[in-house]
XYZ file of C-alpha atoms in Angstrom:
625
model
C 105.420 -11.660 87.702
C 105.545 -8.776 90.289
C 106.530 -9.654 94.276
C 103.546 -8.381 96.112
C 104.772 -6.919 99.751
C 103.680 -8.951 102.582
C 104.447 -9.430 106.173
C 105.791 -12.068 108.289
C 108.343 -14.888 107.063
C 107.726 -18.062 104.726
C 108.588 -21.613 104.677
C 107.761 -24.693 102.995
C 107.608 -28.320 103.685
C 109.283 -30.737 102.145
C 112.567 -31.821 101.310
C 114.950 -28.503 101.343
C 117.798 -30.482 99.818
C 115.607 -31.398 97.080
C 114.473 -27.855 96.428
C 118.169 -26.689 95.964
C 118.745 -29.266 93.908
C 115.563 -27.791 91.490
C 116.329 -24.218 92.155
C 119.855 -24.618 90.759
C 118.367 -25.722 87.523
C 115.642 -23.119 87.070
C 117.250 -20.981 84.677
C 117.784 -24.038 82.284
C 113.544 -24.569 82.380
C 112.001 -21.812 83.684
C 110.287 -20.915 79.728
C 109.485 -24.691 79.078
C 107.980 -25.075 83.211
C 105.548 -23.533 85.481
C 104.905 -23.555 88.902
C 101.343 -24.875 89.878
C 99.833 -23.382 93.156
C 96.842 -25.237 94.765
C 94.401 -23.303 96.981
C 92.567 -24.777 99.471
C 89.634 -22.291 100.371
C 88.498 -23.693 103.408
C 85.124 -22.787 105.886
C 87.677 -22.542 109.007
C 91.077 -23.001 107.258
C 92.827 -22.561 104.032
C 96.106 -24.091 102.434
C 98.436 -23.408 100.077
C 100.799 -26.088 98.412
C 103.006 -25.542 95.275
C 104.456 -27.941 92.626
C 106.993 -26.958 90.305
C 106.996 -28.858 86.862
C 110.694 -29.920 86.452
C 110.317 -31.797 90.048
C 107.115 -32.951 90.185
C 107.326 -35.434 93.331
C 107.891 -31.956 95.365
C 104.745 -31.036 96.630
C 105.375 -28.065 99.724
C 103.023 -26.698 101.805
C 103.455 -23.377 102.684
C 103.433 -23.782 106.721
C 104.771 -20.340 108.158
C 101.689 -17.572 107.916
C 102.014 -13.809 109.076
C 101.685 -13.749 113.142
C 101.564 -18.376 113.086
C 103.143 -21.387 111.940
C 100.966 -24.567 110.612
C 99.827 -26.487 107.611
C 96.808 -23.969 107.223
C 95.695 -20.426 107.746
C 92.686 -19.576 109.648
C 90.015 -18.180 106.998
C 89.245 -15.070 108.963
C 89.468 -11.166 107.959
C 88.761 -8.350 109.666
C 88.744 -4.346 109.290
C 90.469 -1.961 111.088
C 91.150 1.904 111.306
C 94.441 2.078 108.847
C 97.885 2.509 110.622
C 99.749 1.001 108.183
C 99.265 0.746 103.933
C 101.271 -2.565 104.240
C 98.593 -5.081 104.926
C 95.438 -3.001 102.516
C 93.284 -5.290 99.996
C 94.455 -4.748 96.940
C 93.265 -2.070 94.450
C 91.031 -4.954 92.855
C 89.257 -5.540 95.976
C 88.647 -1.988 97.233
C 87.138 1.230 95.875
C 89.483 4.085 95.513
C 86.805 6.192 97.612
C 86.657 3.869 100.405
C 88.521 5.547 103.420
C 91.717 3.775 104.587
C 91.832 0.956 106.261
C 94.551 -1.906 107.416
C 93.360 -5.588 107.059
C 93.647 -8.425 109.490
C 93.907 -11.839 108.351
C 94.272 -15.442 109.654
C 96.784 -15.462 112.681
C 97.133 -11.761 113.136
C 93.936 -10.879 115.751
C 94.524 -10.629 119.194
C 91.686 -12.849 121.351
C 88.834 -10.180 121.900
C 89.325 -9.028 118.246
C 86.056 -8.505 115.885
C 86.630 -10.403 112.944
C 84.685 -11.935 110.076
C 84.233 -16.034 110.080
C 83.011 -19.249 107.562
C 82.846 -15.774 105.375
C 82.576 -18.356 102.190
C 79.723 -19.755 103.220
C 77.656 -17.027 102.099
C 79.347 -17.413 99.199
C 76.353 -20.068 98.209
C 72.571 -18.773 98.847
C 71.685 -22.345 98.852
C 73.649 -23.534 102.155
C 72.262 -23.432 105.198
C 74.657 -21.603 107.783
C 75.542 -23.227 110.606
C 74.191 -21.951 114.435
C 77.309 -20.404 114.977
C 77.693 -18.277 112.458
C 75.471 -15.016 112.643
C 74.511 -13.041 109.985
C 73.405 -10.180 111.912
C 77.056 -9.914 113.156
C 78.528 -10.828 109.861
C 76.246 -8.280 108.108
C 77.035 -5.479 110.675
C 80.912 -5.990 110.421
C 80.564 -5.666 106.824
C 78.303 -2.661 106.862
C 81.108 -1.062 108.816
C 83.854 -1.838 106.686
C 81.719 -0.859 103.574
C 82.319 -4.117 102.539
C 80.182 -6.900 100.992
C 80.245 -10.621 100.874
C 82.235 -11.072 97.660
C 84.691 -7.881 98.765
C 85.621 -9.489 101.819
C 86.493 -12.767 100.568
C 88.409 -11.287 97.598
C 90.093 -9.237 100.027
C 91.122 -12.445 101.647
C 92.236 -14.377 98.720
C 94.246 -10.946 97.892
C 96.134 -11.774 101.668
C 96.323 -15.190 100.405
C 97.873 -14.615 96.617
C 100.335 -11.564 97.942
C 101.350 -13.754 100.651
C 101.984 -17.003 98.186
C 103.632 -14.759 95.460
C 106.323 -13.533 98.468
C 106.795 -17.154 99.803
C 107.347 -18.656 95.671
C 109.505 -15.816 94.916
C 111.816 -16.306 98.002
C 112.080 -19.834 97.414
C 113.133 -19.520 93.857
C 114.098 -15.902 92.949
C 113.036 -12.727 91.509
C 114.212 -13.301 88.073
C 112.828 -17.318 87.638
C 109.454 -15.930 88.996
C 109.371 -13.335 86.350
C 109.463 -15.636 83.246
C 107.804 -18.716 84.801
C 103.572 -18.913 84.387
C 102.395 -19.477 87.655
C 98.830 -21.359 87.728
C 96.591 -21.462 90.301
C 94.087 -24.126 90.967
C 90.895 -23.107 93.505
C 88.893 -25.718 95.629
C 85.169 -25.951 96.465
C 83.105 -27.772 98.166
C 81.069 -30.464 96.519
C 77.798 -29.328 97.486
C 78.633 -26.023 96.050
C 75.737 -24.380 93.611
C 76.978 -23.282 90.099
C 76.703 -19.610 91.143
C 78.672 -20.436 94.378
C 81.343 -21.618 92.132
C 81.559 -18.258 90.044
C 81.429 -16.326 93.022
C 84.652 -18.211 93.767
C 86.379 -17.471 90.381
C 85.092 -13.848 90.686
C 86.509 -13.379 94.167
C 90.444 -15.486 93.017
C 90.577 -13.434 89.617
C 90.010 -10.007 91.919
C 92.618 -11.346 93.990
C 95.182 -11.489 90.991
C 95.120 -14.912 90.800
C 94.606 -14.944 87.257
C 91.903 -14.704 84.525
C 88.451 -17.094 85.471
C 89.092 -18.524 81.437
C 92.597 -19.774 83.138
C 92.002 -20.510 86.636
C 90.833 -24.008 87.485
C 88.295 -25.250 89.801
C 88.222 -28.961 91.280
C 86.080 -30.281 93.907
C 87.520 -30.609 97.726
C 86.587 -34.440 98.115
C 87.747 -34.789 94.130
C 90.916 -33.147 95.026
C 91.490 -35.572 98.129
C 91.037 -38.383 95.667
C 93.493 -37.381 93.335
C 95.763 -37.528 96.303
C 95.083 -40.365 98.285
C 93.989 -43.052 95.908
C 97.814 -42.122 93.989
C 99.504 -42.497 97.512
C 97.696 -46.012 98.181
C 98.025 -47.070 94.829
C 98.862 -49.868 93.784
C 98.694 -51.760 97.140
C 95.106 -51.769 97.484
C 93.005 -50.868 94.144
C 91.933 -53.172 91.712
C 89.653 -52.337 88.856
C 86.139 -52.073 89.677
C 86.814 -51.033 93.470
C 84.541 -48.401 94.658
C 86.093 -45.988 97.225
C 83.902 -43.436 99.388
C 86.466 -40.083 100.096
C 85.056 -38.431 103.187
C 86.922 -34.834 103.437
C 85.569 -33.602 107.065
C 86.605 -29.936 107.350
C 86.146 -27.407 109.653
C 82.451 -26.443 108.917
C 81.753 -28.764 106.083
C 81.716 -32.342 105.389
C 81.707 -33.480 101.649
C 81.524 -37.072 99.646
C 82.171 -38.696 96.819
C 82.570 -41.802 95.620
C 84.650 -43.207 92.776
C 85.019 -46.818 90.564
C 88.204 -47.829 89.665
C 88.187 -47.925 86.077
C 91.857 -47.899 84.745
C 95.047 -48.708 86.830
C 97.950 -47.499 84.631
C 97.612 -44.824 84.764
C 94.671 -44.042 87.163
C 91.231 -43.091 86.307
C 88.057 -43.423 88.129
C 84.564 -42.538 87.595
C 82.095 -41.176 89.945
C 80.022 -43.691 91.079
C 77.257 -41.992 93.403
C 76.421 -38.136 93.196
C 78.077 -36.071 95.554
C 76.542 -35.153 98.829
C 77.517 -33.166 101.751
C 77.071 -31.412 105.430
C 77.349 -29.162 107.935
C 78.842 -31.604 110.758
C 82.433 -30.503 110.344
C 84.658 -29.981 113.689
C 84.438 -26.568 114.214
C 80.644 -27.885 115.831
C 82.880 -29.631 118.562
C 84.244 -26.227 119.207
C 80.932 -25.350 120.037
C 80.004 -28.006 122.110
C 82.788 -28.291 124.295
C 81.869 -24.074 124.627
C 78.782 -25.008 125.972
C 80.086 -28.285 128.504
C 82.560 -24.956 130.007
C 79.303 -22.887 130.171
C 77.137 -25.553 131.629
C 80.230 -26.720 134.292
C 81.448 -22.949 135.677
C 77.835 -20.998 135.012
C 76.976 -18.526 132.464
C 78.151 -15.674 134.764
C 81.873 -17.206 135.417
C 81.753 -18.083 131.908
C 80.877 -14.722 130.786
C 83.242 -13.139 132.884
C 86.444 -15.533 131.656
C 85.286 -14.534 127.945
C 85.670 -11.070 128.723
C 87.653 -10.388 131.128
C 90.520 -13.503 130.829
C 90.268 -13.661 127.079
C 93.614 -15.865 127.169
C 92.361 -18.081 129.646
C 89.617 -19.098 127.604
C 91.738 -19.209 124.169
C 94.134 -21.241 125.946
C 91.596 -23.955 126.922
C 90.071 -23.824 123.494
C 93.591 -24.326 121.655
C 94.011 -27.423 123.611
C 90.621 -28.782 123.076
C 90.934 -28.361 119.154
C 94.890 -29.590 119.144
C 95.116 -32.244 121.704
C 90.871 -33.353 122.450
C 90.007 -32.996 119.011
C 92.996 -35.222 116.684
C 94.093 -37.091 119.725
C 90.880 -38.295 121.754
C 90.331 -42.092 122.426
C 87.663 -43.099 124.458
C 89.757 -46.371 125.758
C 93.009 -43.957 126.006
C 92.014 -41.289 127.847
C 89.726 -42.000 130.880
C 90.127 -38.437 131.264
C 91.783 -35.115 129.989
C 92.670 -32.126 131.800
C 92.125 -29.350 129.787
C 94.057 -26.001 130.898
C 92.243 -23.035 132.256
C 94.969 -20.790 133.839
C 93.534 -18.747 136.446
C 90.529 -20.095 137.344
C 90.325 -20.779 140.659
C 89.673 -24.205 142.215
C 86.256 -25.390 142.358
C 85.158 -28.765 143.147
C 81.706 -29.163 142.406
C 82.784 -27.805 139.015
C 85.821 -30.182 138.737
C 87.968 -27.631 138.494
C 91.498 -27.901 139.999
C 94.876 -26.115 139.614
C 93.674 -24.310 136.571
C 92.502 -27.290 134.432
C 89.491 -28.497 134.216
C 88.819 -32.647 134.375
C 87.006 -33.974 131.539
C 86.353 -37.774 132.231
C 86.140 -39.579 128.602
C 82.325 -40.445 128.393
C 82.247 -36.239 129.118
C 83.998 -36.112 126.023
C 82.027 -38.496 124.072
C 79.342 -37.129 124.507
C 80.981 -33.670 122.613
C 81.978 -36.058 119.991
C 79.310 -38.390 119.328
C 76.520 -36.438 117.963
C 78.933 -35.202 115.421
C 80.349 -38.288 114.659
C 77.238 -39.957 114.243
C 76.250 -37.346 111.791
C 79.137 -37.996 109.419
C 78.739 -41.725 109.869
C 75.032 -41.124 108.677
C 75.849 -39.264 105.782
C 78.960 -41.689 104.581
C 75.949 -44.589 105.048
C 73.986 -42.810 102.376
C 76.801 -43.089 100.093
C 77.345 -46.886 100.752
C 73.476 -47.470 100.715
C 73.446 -45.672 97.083
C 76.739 -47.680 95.493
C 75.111 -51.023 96.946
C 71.117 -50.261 95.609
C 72.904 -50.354 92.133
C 74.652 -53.515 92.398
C 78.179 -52.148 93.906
C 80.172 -52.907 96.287
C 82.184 -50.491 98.654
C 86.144 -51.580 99.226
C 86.954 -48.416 101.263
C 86.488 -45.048 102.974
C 89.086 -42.610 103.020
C 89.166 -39.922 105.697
C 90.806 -36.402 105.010
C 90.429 -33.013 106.027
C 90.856 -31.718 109.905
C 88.184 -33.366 111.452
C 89.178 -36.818 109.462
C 91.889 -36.454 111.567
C 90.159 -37.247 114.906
C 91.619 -40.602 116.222
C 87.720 -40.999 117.579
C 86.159 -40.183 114.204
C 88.565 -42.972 112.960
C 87.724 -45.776 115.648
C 84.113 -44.787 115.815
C 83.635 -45.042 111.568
C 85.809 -48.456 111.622
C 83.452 -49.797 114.431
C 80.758 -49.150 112.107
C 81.996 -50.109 108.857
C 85.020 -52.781 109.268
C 82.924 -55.251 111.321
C 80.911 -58.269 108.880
C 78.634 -59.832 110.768
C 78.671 -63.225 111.183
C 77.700 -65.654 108.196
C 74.061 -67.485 108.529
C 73.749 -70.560 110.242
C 74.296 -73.633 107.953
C 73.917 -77.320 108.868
C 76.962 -77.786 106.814
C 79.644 -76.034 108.166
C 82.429 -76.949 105.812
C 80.873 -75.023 102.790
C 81.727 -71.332 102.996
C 78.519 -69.097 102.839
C 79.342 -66.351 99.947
C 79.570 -63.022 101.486
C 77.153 -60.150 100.044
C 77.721 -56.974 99.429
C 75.175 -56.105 101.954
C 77.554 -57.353 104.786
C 80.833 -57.353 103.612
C 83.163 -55.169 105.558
C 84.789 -51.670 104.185
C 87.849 -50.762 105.302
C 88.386 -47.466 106.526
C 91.636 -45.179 105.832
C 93.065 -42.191 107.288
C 96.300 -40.806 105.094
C 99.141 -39.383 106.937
C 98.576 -36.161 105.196
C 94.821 -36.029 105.663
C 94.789 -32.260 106.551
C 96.597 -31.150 103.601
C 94.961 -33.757 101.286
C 92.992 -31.644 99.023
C 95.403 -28.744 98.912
C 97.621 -31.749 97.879
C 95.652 -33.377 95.489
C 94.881 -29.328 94.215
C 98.440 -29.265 92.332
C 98.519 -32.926 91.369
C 95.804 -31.962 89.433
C 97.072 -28.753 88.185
C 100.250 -30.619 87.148
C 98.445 -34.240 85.356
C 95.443 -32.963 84.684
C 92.326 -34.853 85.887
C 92.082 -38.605 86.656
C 88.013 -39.153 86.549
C 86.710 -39.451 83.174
C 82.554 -39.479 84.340
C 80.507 -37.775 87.172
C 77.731 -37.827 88.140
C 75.191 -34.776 87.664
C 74.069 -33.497 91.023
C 70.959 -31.810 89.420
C 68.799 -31.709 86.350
C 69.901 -29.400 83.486
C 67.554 -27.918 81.067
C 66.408 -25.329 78.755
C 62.699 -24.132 78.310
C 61.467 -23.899 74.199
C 58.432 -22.902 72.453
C 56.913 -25.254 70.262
C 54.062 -26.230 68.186
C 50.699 -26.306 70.307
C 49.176 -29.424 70.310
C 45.691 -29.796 71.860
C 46.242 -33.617 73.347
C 49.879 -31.871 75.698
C 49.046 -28.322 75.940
C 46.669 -26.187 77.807
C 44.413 -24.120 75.646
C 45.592 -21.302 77.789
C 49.103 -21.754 77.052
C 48.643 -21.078 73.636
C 50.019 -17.968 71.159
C 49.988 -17.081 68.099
C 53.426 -16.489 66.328
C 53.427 -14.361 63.436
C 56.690 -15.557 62.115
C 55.918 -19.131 61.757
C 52.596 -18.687 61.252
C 50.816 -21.595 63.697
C 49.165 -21.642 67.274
C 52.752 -22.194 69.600
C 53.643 -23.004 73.433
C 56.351 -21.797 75.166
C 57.757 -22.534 78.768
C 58.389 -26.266 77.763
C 61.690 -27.653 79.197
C 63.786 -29.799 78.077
C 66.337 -31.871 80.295
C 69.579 -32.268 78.857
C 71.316 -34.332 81.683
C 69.322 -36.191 84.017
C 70.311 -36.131 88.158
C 72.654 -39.276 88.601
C 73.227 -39.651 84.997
C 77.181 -39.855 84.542
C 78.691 -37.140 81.941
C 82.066 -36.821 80.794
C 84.169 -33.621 80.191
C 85.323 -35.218 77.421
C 81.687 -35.250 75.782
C 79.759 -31.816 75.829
C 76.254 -31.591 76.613
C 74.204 -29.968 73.426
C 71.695 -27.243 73.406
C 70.359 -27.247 70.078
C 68.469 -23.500 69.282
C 66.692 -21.963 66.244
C 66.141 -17.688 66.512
C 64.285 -15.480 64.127
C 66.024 -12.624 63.122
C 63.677 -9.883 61.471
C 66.565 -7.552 59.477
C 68.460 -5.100 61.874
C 67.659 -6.863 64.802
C 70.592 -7.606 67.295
C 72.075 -11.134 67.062
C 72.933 -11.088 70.919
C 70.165 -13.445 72.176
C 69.586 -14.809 75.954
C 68.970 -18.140 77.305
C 68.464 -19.243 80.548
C 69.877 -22.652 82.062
C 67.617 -24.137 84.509
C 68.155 -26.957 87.140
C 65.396 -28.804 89.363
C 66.684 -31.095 92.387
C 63.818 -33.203 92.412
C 64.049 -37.206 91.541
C 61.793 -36.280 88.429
C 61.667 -32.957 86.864
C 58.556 -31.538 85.419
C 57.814 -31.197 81.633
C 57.162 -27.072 81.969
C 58.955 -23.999 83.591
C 57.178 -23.212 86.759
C 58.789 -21.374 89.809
C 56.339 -22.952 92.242
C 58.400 -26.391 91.157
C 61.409 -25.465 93.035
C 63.395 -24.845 89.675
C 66.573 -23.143 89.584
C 67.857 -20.427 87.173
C 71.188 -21.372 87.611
C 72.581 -18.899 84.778
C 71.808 -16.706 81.655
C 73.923 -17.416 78.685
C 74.310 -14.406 76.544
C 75.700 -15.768 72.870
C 76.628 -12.963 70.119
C 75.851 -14.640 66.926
C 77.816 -11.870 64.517
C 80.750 -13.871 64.450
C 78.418 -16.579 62.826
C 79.153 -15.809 59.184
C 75.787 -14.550 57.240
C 75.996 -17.331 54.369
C 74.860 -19.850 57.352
C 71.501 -17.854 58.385
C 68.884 -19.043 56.309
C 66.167 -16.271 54.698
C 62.815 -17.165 54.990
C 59.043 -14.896 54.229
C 55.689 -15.688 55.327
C 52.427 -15.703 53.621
C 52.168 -12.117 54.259
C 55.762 -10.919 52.447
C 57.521 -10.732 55.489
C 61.196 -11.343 55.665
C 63.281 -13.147 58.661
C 66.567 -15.153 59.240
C 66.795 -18.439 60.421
C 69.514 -19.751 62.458
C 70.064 -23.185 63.993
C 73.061 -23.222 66.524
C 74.377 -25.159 69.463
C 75.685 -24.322 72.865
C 78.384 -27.083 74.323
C 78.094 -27.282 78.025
C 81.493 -28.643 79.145
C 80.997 -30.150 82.916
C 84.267 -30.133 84.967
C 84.900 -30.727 88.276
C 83.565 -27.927 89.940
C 83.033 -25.945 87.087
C 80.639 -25.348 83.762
C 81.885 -23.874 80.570
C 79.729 -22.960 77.646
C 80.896 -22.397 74.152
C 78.874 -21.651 70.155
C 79.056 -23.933 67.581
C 77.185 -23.830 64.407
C 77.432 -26.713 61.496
C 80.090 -28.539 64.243
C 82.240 -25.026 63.778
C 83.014 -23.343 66.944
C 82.196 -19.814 67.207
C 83.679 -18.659 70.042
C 82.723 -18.341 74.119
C 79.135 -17.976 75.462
C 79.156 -16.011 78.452
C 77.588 -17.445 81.796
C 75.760 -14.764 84.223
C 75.422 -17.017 87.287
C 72.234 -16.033 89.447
């Protein structure tokens, strides 16, 4: 494994002693171990945490960043005249034509730098940007760079992987990190489409982060499950629990909800599908921006912005490190936040370069955002209790499940039964529903660094849920025998091969929205093709998804259906003896062939592969749209 230059030092958390203990027996392991690196993609922030194999209860979190220390790296890139090869995107990421340039990544701007922000968003055509994010300026910065979407965050992940490989390679030497296999294991979002998510293995194989067959994929809110329901275990679960994981990021907020199935060892199963957000924290950012507007004027505000860019960053650090994690409403009456240089003003509460913020000021940056989060955790506890369920907890992760306020504000709501009926007999307990019973609400110690946690735990053990729950319809469209009582007259053709009136455009679904599906149980395509002789055996399928409650019976584009790939299968490697020769009335000649594709759904992932007679064939490959 080559050591990729990068700058600026690297450190892990952890226990060091512990680490010296493993690194002095690396030599011993290194060709039976590997070292499992989880990477937490975020909107506004990424992680990094590694696990080596022969001391598993070692999870580190790479913590010290070119230009900044902390648990995470802001997930911003920007393009620069080159003065320096050093910090360039990798060959991978960049055409050899493109003129030089030097990259800028995470801590490294200055304040009134131009740099590129929640650049994975537009990773997923389906998400709806938030109204800070421009497109016009995103679009323009790439335009200049001669970049595009999925350059830039390759580029990125290239900082990332160069900067990881450095860190790992300190840590445990040049030699160890040449025979060891190093896997990585990517995060996405919940919400994320099926093309989002090979965008994502596109842009982390560019990177060098290894081939898409071997990189793995999990769910953000799946990999803050893995973590958190392991570090409360056994104190709280029992089987049949259900357990609502609310990661609240940056720009994004995702769900999911799991049953306890299996204690020893662990296993859940998703229990409601999946839903998500924009209500992350990074929307406090902006409303506190506009409380400092609305306070000092647009014109002082303007001016601080460009002329005193460190007065303004310094205010804004302490709103999102202090205001944000540490706010309570019955704490903090009120918070001075610092604005160095601004000169006293009164009316604007304004006064030795802070600026008072009484606590209902600050509630009222808070709440709206809250109360979006609470809504969308509600929908998750509505769905679990429709079927029967019952909700034991809610665990909060991620930056903004952090928040001391999100914490109070979400236990308010959901830890407080109200009070039993009124009974004229007093001494028989009333049965508490599930309608009213209280949920307890949990916030980790590690709830920033949760997923990238729960990234390598997953790497390392593979995955605890054995069912999920399908977030869409899946389907495939056929042609079939016309039949005057189903079909249109005008849908009709005549095929010359089999020799009847047919339809095509019909879909079927394979997997219903809701239904729960196991990686351990493929979902089937069955086909049959005509081959007339010396035609190619690389055919085309499309897989089609439809979000609606209840899909329609044929293909139609004014539906709302999705084309969420094309499978291209190569049927030479199916041996001839298995295509079966047929001849119409007329003397003509074809081959029959009935195959199936296996659709494998992981966690954030799907896999397709051939299989004829229950023989596998080999790989289909997936051209997400």
């Amino acid at each position: 494994m080559s050591n990729p230059s990068t700058n600026g030092g690297s450190s892990y958390s952890g226990s060091n002693n512990a680490l010296s203990r493993s690194a002095s027996n690396l030599s011993l392991t290194a060709k039976e171990e590997r070292l499992i690196v989880g990477v937490d993609f975020g909107t506004t922030y990424s992680g990094v945490a590694a696990v080596y194999s022969g001391t598993p209860e070692e999870v580190d979190i790479i913590k010290t960043w070119p230009g900044g220390e902390a648990d995470k790296v802001p997930t911003e890139i920007g393009y620069f005249p080159s003065t320096s090869p050093s910090n360039s995107p990798s060959p991978a990421a960049i055409d050899s034509e493109t003129p030089p340039i030097t990259v800028k990544w995470g801590f490294q701007f200055k304040p009134e730098e131009p740099r590129l922000r929640c650049i994975k968003l537009f990773l997923d055509r389906n998400q709806k940007l938030p109204p800070f994010v421009s497109p016009l300026d995103t679009a323009a910065q790439l335009r200049k760079a001669e970049r595009t979407v999925m350059d830039a965050v390759a580029d990125y992940l290239t900082q990332i992987y160069r900067h990881t490989m450095a860190t790992l390679t300190r840590r445990y030497g040049e030699q160890f990190m040449a025979k060891t296999k190093v896997d990585f294991v990517m995060t996405v979002p919940a919400v994320w489409s099926d093309s989002a998510k090979a965008a994502t293995l596109q842009a982390a194989e560019r990177a060098g982060m290894g081939s898409r067959h071997d990189l793995k994929l999990i769910s953000e809110p799946e990999a803050a499950a893995v973590y958190t329901l392991k570090a409360i275990q056994p104190n709280h679960l029992k089987i049949g629990d259900n357990f609502i994981v609310c990661d609240a990021g940056g720009g994004t907020v995702d769900l999911i909800a799991y049953k306890i199935t299996h204690l020893n060892p662990l296993r859940v199963e998703e229990s409601a599908v999946g839903t998500g957000g924009l209500c992350g924290s990074a929307f406090l950012n902006y409303r506190f921006e506009d409380h400092v507007k609305a306070r000092i004027g647009e014109e002082r505000y303007t001016q601080m912005r460009e002329k005193k860019a460190k007065t303004w960053n310094m205010g804004l650090k302490y709103f999102e490190e202090f205001v944000k994690r540490n706010f309570d409403d019955e704490e903090h009456q009120e918070v001075n936040v610092p604005f160095p240089g601004l000169p006293d003003d009164e009316e604007a509460g304004l006064d030795c370069g802070f600026m008072v913020m009484s606590g209902e000021q600050v509630k009222e940056i808070f709440d709206p955002v809250v109360a979006n989060v609470i809504e969308l955790v509600e929908g998750q506890v509505d769905t679990i209790r429709e079927k029967g369920g019952s909700v034991t907890g809610i665990v909060l992760v991620g930056g903004f499940g952090q928040s001391n306020y999100m914490y109070k504000r979400m236990k308010a709501h959901f830890n407080s039964a109200p009070p039993p009926p009124y009974t004229e007999r007093p001494t028989h307990a009333v049965a508490t529903t599930p309608q009213t019973q209280a949920i307890e609400v949990m916030q980790p110690i590690y709830a920033w660094t949760s997923v990238v946690r729960g990234a390598v735990l997953r790497g390392l053990e593979g995955s605890m849920v054995v069912s999920r729950r399908a977030r869409l319809h899946y389907g495939t469209s056929y042609a079939t025998v016309f039949d005057e009582t189903r079909h249109p007259m005008k849908d009709r053709y005549w095929s010359p091969l089999w020799e009847r009136w047919m339809v095509s455009d019909r879909m079927q679904w394979h997997i219903a929205k809701g239904e729960q599906i196991s990686e351990q149980t493929p979902i089937s395509f069955h086909y049959t093709r005509n081959f007339r002789p010396g035609q190619s055996l690389v055919v085309e399928d499309d897989l089609i998804a439809c979000a609606d409650d209840v899909a329609p019976d044929a293909f139609d584009t004014n539906k709302g259906l999705i084309n969420v790939c094309t499978l291209t299968t190569d049927l030479s490697a199916v041996p001839r003896q298995l295509f079966t020769r047929l001849t119409t009335t007329k003397g003509v000649e074809f081959d029959n062939l009935d195959f199936t594709l296996d659709m494998h759904i992981e966690s954030a992932g799907l896999v397709f592969e051939l299989r004829v007679d229950g023989v596998r064939y080999g790989q289909v490959h997936a051209k997400f749209n």
